[in-house]
Backbone as a chain_set.jsonl record, in Angstrom:
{"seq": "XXXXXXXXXXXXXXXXXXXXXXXXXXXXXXXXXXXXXXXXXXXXXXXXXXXXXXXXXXXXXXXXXXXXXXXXXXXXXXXXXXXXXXXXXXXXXXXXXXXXXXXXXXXXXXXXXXXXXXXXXXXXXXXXXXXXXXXXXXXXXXXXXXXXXXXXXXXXXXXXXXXXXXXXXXXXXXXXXXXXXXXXXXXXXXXXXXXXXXXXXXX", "coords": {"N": [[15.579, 36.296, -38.865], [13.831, 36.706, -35.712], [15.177, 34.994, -32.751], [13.073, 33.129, -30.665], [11.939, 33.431, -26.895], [10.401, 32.422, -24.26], [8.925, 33.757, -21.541], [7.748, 31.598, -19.137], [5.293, 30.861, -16.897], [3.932, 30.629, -13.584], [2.545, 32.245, -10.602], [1.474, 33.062, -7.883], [1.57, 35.035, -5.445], [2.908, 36.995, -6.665], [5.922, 36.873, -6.555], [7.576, 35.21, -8.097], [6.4, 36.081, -10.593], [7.813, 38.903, -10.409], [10.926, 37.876, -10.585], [10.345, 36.776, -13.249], [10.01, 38.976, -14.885], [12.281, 40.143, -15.116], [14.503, 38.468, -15.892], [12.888, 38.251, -18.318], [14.072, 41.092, -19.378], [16.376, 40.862, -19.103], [16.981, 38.581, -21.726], [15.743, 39.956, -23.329], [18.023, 41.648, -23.709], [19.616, 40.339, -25.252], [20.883, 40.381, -28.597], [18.675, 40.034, -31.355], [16.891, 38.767, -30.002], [13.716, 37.667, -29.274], [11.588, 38.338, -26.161], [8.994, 36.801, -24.539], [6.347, 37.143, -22.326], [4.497, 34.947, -20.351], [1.254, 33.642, -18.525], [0.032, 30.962, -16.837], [-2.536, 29.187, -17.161], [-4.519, 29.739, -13.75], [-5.715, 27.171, -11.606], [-7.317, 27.361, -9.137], [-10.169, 28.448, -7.405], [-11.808, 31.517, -7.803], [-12.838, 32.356, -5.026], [-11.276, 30.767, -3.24], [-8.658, 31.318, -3.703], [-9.07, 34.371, -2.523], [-9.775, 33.742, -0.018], [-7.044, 32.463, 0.542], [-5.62, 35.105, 0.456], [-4.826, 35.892, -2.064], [-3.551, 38.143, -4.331], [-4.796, 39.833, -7.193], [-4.517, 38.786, -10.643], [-2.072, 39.644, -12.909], [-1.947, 41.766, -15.632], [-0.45, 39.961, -17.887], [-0.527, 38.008, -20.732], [-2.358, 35.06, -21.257], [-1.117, 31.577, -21.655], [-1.587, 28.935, -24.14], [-0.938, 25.088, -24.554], [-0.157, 24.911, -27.257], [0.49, 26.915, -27.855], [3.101, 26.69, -27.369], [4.638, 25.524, -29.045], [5.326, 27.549, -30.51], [8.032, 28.734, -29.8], [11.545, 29.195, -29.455], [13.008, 28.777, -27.567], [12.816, 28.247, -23.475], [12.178, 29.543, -20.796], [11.107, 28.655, -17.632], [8.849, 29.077, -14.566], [7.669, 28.929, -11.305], [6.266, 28.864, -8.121], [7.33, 26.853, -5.017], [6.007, 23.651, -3.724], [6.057, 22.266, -1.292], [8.576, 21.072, -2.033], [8.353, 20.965, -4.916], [7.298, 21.778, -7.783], [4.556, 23.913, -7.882], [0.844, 22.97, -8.378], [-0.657, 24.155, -10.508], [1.314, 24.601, -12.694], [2.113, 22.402, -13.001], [-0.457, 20.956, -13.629], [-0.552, 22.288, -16.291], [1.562, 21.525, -18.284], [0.649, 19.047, -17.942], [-1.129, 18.875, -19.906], [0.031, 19.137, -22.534], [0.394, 17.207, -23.634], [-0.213, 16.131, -26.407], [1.853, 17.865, -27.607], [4.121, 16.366, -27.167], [3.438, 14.113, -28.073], [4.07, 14.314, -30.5], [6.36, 15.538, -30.239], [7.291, 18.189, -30.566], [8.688, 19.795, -28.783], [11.319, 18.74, -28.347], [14.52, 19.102, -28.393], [14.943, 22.076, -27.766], [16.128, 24.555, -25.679], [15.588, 24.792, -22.071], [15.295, 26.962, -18.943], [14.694, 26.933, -15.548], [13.156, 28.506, -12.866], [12.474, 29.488, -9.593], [10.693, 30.182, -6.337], [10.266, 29.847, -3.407], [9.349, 29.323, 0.146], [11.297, 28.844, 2.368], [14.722, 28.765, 3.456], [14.977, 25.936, 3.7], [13.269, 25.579, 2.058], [12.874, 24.16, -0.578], [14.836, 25.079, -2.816], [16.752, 23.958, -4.286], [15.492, 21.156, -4.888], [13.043, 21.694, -6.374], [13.155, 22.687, -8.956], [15.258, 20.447, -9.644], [12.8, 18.295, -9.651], [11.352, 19.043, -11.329], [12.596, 18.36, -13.9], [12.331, 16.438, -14.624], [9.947, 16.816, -16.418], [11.412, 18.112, -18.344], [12.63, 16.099, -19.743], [10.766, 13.825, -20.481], [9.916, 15.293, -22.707], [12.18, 15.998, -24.309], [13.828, 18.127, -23.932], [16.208, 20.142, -23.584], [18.242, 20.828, -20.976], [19.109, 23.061, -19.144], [20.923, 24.898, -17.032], [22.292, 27.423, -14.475], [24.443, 26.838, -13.435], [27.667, 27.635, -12.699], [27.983, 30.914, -13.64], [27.073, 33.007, -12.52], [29.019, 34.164, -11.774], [30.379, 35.61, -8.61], [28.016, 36.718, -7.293], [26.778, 34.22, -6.528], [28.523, 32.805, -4.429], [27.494, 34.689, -2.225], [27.25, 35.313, 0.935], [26.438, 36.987, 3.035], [24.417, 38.065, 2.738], [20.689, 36.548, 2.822], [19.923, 35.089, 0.019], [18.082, 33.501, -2.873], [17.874, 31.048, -5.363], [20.204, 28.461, -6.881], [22.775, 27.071, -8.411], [20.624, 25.212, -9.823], [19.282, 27.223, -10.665], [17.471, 30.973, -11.267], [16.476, 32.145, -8.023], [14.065, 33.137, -5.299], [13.444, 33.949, -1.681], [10.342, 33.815, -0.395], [9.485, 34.328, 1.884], [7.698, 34.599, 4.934], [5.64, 35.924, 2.906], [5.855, 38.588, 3.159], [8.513, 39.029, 2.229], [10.472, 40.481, -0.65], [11.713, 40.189, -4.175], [15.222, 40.412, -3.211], [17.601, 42.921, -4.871], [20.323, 41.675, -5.502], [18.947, 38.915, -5.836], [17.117, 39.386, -8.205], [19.299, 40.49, -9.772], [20.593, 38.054, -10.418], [18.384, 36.841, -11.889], [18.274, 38.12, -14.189], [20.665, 37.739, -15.471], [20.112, 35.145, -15.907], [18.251, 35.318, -17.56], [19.303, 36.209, -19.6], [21.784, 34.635, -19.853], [20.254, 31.903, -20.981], [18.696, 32.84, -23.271], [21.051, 33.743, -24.632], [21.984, 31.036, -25.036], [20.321, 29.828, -26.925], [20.051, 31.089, -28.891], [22.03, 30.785, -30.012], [21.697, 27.711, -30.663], [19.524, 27.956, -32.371], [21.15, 29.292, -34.919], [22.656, 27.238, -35.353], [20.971, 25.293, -36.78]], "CA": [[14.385, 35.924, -38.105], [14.234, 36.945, -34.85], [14.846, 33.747, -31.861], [12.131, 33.495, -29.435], [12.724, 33.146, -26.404], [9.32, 32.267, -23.798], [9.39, 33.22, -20.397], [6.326, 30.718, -18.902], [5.207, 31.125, -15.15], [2.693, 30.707, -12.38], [2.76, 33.202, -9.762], [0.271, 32.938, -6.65], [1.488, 36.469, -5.054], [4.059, 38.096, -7.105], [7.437, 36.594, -6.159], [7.596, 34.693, -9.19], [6.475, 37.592, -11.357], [9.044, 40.221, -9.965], [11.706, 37.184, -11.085], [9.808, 36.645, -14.468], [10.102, 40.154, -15.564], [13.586, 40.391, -14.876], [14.488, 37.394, -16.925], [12.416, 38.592, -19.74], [14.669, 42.086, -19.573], [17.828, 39.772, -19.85], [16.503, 38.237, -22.848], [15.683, 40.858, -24.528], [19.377, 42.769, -24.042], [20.553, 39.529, -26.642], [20.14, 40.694, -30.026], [18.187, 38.997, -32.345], [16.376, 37.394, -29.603], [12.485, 38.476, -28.888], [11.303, 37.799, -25.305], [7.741, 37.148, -23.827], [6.101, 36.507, -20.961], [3.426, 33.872, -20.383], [1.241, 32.74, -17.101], [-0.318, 29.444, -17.347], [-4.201, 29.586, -16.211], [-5.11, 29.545, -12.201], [-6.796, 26.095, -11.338], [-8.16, 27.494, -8.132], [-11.286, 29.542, -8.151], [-11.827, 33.052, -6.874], [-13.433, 32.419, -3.675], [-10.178, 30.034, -2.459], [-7.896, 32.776, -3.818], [-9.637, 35.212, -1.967], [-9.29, 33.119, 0.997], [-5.648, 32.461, 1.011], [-5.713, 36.543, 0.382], [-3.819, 36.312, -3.303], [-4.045, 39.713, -5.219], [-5.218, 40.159, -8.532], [-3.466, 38.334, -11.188], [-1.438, 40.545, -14.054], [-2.585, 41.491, -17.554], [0.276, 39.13, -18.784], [-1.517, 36.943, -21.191], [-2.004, 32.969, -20.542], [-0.76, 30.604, -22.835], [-2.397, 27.474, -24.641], [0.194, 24.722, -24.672], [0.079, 24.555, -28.76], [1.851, 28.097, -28.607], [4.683, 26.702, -26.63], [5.497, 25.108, -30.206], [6.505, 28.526, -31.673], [9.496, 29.039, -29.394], [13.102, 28.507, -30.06], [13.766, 28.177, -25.729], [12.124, 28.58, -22.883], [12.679, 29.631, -19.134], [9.822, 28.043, -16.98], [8.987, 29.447, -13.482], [6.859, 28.773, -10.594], [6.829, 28.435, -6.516], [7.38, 25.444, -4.722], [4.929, 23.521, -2.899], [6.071, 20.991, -0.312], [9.507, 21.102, -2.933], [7.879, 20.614, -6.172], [6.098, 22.697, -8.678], [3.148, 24.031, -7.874], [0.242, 22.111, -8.92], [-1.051, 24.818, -11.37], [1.604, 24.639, -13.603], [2.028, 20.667, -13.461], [-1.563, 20.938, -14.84], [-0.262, 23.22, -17.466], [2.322, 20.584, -18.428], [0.172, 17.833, -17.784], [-1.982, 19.39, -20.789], [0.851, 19.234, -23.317], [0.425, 15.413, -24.265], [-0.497, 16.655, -28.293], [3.275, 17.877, -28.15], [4.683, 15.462, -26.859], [3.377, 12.913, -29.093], [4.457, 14.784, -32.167], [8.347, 16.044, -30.334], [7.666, 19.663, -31.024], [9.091, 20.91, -28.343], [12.403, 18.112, -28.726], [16.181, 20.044, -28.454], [14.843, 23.187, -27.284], [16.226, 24.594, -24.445], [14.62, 25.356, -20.969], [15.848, 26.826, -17.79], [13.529, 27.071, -14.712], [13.303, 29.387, -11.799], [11.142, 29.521, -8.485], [10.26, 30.7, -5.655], [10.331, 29.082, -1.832], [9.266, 30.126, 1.949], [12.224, 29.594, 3.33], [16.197, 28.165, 3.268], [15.378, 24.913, 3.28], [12.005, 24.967, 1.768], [13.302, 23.478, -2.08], [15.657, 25.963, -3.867], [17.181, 22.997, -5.563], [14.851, 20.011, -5.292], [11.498, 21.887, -6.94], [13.793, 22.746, -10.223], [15.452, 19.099, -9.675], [12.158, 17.387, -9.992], [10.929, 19.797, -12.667], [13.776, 17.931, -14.598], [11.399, 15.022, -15.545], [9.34, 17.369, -17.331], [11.569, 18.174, -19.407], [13.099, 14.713, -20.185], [10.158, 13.519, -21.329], [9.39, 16.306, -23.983], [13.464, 15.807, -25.057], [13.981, 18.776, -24.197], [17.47, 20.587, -23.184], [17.732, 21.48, -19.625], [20.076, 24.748, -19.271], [21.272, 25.757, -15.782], [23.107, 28.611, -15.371], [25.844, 26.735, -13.115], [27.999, 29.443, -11.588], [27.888, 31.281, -14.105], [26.529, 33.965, -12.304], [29.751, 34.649, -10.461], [30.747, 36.384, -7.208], [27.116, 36.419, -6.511], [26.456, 32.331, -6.336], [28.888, 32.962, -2.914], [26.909, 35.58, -1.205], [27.065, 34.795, 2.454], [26.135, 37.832, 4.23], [22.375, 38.294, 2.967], [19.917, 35.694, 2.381], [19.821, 35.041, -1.58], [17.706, 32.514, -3.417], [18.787, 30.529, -6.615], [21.196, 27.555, -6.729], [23.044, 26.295, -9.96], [19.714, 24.987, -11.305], [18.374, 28.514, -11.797], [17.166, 31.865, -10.414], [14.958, 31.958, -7.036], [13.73, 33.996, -4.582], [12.577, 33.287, -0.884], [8.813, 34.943, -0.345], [9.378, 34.059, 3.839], [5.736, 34.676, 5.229], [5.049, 36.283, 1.956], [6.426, 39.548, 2.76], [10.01, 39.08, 1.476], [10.285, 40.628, -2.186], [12.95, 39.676, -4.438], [16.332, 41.267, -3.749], [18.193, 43.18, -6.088], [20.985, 40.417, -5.85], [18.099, 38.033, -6.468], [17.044, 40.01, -9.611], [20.279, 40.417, -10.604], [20.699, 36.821, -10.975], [17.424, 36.593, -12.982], [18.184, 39.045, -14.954], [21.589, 36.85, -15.643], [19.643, 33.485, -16.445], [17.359, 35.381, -19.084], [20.469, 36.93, -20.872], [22.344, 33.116, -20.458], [19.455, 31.117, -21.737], [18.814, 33.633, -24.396], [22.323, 33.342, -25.559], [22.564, 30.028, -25.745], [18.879, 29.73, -27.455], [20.166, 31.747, -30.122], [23.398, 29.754, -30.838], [21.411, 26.4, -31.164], [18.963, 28.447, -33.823], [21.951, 29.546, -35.702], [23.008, 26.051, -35.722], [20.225, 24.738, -36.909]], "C": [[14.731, 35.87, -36.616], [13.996, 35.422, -33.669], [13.632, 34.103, -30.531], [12.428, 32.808, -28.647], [10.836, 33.433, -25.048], [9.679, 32.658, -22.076], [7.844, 32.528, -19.465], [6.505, 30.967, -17.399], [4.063, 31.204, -14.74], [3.303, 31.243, -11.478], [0.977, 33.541, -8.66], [0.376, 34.837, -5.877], [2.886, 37.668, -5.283], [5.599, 38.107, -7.486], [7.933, 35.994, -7.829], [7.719, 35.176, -10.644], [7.524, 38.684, -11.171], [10.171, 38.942, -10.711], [11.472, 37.308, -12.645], [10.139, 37.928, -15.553], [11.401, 40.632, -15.41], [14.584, 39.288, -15.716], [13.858, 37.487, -18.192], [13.506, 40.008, -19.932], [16.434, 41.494, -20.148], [17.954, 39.205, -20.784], [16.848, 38.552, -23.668], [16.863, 41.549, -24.606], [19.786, 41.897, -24.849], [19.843, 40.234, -27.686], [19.964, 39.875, -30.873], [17.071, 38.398, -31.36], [14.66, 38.701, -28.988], [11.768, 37.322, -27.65], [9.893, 37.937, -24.948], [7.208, 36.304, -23.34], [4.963, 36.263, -21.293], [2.728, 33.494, -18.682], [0.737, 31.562, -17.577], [-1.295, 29.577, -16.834], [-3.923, 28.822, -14.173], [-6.026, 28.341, -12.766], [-7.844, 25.934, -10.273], [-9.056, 28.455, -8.091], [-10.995, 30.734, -7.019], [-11.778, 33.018, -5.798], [-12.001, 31.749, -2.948], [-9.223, 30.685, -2.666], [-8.084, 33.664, -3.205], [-9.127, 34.418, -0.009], [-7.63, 32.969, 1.37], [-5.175, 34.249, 0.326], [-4.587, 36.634, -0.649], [-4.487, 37.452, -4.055], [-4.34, 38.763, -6.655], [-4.166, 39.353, -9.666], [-3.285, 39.581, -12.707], [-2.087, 40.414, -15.097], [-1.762, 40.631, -18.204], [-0.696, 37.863, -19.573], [-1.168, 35.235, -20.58], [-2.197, 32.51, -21.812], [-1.265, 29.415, -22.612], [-0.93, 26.892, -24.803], [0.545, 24.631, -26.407], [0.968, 25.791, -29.004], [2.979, 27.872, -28.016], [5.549, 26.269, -28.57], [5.881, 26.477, -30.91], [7.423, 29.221, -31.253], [9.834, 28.32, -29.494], [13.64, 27.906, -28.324], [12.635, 28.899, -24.805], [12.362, 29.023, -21.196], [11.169, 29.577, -18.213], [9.495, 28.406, -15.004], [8.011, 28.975, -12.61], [6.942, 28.468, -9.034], [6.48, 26.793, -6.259], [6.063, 25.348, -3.978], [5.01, 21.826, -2.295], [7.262, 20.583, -1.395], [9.098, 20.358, -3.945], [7.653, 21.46, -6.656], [4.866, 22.687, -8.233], [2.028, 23.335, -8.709], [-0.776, 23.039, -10.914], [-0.264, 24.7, -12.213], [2.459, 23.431, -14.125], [0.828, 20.14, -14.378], [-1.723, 21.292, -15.869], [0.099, 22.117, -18.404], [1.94, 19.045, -18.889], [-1.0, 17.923, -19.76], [-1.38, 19.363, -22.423], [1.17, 17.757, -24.171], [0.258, 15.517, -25.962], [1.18, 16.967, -28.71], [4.127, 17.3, -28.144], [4.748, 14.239, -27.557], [3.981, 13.244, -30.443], [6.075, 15.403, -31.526], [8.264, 17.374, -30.31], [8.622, 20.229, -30.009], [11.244, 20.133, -27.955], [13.613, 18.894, -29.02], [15.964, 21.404, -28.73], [15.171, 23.188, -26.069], [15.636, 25.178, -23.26], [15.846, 25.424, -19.935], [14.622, 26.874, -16.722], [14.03, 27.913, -13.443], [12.29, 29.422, -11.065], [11.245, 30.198, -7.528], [9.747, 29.996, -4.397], [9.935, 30.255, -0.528], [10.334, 30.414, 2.599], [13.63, 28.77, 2.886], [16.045, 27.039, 2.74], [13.448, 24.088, 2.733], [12.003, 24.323, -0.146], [14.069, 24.414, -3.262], [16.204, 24.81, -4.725], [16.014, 21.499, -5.869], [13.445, 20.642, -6.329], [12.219, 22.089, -8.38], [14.428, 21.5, -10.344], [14.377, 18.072, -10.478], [11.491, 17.776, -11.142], [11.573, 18.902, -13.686], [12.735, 17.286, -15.939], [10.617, 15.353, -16.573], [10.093, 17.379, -18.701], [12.219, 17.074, -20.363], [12.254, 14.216, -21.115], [9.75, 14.2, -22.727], [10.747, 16.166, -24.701], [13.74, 17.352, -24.983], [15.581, 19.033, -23.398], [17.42, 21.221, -21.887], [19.287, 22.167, -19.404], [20.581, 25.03, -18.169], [22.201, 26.541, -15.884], [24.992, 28.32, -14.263], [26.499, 27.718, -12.202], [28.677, 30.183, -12.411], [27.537, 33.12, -13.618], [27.39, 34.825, -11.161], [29.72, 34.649, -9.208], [28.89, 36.043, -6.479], [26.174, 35.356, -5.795], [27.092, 32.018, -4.824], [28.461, 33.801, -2.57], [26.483, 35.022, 0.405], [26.608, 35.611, 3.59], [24.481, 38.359, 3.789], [21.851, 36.679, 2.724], [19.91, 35.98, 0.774], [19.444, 33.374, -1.903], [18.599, 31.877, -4.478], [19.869, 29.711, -6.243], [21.519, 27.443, -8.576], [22.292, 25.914, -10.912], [18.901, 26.044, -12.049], [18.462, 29.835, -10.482], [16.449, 31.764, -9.284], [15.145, 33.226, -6.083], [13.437, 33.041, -3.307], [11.486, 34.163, -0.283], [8.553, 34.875, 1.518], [7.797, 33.888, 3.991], [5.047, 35.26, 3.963], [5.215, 38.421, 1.982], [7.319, 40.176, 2.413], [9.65, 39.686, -0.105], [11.519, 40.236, -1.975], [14.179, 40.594, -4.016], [17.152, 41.996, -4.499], [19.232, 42.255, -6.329], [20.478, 39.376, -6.551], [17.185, 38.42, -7.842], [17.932, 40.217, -10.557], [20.373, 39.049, -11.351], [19.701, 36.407, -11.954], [17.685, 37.27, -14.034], [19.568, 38.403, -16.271], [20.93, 35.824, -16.841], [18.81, 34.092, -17.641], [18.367, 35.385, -19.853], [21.248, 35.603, -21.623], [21.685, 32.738, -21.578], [19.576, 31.583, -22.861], [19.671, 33.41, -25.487], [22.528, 31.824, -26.252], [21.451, 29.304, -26.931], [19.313, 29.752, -28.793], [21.298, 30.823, -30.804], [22.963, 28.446, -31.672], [20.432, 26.642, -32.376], [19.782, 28.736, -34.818], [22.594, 28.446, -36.519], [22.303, 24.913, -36.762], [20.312, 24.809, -38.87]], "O": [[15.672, 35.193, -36.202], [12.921, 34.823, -33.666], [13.493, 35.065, -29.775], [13.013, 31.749, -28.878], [10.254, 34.518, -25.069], [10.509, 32.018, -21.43], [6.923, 33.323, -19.278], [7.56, 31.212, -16.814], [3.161, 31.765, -15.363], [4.489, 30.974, -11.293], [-0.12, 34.062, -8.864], [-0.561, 35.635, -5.845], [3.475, 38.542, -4.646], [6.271, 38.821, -8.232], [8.713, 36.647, -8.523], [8.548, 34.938, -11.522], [7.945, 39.25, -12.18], [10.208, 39.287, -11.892], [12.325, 37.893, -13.313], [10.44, 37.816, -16.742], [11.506, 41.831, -15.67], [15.614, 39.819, -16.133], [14.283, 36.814, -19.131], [13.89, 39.919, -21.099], [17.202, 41.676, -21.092], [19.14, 39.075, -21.089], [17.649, 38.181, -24.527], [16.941, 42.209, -25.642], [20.607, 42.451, -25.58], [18.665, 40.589, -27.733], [20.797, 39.045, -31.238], [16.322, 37.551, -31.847], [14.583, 39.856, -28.569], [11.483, 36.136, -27.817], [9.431, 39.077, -24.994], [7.283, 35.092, -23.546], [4.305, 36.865, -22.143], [3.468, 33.145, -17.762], [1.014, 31.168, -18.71], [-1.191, 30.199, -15.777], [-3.366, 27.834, -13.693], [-6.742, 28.313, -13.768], [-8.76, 25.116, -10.184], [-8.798, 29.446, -8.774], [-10.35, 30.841, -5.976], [-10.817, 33.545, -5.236], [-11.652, 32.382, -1.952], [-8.578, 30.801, -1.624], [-6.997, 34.231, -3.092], [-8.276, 34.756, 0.813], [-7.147, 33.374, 2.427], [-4.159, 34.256, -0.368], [-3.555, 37.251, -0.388], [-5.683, 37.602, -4.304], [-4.175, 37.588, -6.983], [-2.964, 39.393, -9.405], [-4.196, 40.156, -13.302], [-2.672, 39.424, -15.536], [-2.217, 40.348, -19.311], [-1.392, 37.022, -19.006], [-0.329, 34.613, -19.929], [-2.986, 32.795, -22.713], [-1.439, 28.839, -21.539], [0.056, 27.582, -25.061], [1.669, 24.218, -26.694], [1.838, 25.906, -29.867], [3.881, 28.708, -28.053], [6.617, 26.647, -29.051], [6.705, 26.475, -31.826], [7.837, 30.195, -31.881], [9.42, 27.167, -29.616], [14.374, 26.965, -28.024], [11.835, 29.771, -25.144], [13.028, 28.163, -20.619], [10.321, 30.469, -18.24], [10.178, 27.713, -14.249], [7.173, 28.397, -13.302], [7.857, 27.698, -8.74], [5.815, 25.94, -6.847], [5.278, 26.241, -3.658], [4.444, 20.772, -2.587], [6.955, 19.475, -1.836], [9.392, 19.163, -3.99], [7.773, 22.419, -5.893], [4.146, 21.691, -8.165], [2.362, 23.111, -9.872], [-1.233, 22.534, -11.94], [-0.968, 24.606, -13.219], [3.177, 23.343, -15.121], [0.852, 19.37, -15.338], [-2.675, 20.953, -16.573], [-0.72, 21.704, -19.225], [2.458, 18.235, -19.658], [-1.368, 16.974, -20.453], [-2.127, 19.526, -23.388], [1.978, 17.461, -25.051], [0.853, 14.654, -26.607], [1.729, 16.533, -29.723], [5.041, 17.462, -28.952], [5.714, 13.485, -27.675], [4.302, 12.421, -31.3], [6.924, 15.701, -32.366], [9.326, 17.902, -29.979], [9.363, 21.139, -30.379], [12.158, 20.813, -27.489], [13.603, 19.393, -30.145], [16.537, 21.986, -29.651], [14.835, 22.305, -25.28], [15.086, 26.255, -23.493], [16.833, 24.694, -19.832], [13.499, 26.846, -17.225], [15.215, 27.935, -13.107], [11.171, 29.401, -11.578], [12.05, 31.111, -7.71], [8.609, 29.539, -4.507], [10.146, 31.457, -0.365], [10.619, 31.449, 3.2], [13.524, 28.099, 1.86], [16.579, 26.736, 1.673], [12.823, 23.036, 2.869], [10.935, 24.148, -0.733], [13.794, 24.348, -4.46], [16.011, 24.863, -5.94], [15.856, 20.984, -6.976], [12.907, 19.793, -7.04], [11.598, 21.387, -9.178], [14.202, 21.143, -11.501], [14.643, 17.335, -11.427], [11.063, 16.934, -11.932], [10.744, 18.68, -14.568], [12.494, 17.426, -17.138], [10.44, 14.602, -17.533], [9.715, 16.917, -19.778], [12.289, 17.213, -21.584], [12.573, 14.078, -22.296], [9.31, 13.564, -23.685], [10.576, 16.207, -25.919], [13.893, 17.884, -26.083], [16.046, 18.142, -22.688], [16.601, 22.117, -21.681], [20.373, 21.608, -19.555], [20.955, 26.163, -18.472], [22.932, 26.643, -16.869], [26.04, 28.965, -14.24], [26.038, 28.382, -11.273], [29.886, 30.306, -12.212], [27.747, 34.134, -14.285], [27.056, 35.597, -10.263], [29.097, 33.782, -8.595], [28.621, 35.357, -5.493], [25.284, 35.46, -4.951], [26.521, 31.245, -4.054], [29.512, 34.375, -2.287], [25.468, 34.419, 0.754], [26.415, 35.221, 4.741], [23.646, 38.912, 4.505], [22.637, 35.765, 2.473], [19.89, 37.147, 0.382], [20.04, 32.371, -1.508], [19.812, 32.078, -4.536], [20.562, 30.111, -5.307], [20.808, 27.645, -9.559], [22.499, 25.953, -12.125], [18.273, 26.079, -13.107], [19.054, 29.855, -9.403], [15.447, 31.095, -9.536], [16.055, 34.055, -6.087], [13.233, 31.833, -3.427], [11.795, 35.201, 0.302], [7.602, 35.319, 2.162], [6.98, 33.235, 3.341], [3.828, 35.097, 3.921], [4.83, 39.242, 1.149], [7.363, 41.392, 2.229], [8.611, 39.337, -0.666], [12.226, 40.007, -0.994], [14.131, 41.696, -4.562], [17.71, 41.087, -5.112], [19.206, 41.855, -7.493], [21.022, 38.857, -7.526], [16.593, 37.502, -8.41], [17.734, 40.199, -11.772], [20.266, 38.907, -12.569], [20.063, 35.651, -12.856], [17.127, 36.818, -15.034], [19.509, 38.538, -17.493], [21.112, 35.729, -18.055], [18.682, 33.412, -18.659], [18.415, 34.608, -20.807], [21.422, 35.331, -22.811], [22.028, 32.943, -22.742], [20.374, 31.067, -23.644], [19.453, 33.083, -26.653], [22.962, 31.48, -27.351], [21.788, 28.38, -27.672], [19.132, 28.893, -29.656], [21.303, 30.312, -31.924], [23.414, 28.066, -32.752], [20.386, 25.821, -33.292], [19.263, 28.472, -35.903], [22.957, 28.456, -37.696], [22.859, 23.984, -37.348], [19.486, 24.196, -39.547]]}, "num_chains": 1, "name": "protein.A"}
């Protein structure tokens, strides 16, 4: 039976997504393990989207929190906002009180990955405070450490991601991710993945 393996995310203009899909490709190179991607519904309407000039959002489907219960792990994404989680997918979260009361989602593991403006706009505190989330649900919180080698010291470009996960920085919003900074996502799916699968085996 194959491990599933979720990758969950809010994505305002892309940055998030370009990470997301690179982390689902890492995933899926474990065998045994079946990866897929999730957004979490927009809470802001068209017209204020339109206004802060966000494109179109992806055909990736959006997930109800009752299907988080039929993954084995999860890797949770989203940009910061004033170093936090965005409020869209705190409301996601916030929505999950049915699982919480019943444990389902209890010694599964999660990693998280985001997406910032700039150096010192929350590469580690918005996955930091994420934490709590998963505390309360009992769940396993995963980082990938430095794990990710040689490229965790990169000193001569700009590169997102700290120890608690993958990131990107979206600057004014016309930064894309790097291939360094994809690499590393691409890393944290394959980690998680792996270790997803071990604790199903265990089981």
């Amino acid at each position: 039976m194959a491990t599933k393996v979720y990758i969950v995310y809010y994505s305002m203009y892309g940055h998030v997504e370009k990470l997301a899909e690179q982390i689902k490709k890492g995933a899926a190179s474990v065998e045994g393990v079946e990866a897929k991607l999730w957004q979490v519904p927009e809470t802001l309407t068209h017209e204020v989207l339109s206004k802060m000039s966000a494109p179109p959002k992806s055909d990736v489907p959006l997930i109800t929190p009752a299907e988080l219960a039929e993954a084995d792990g999860f890797v949770f994404g989203f940009p910061t906002r004033f170093g936090m989680m965005a409020a869209q997918f705190k409301a996601f979260l916030d929505a999950t009180g049915g699982l919480w009361r019943t444990q389902q989602l209890a010694g599964k593991p999660a990693g998280i990955f985001y997406s910032t403006g700039s150096q010192g706009g929350g590469q580690e505190t918005t996955a930091l405070t994420a934490i709590t989330q998963l505390v309360h649900h009992g769940m396993i919180f995963v980082p990938i450490g430095y794990t990710f080698g040689a490229g965790m010291f990169e000193m001569e470009q700009v590169k997102g991601g700290s120890p608690y996960g993958a990131g990107t920085y979206a600057g004014d919003g016309s930064r894309q991710p790097s291939e360094l900074e994809l690499e590393q996502a691409f890393h944290q799916g394959k980690y998680i993945a792996t270790i997803t699968k071990k604790l199903k085996g265990a089981e």
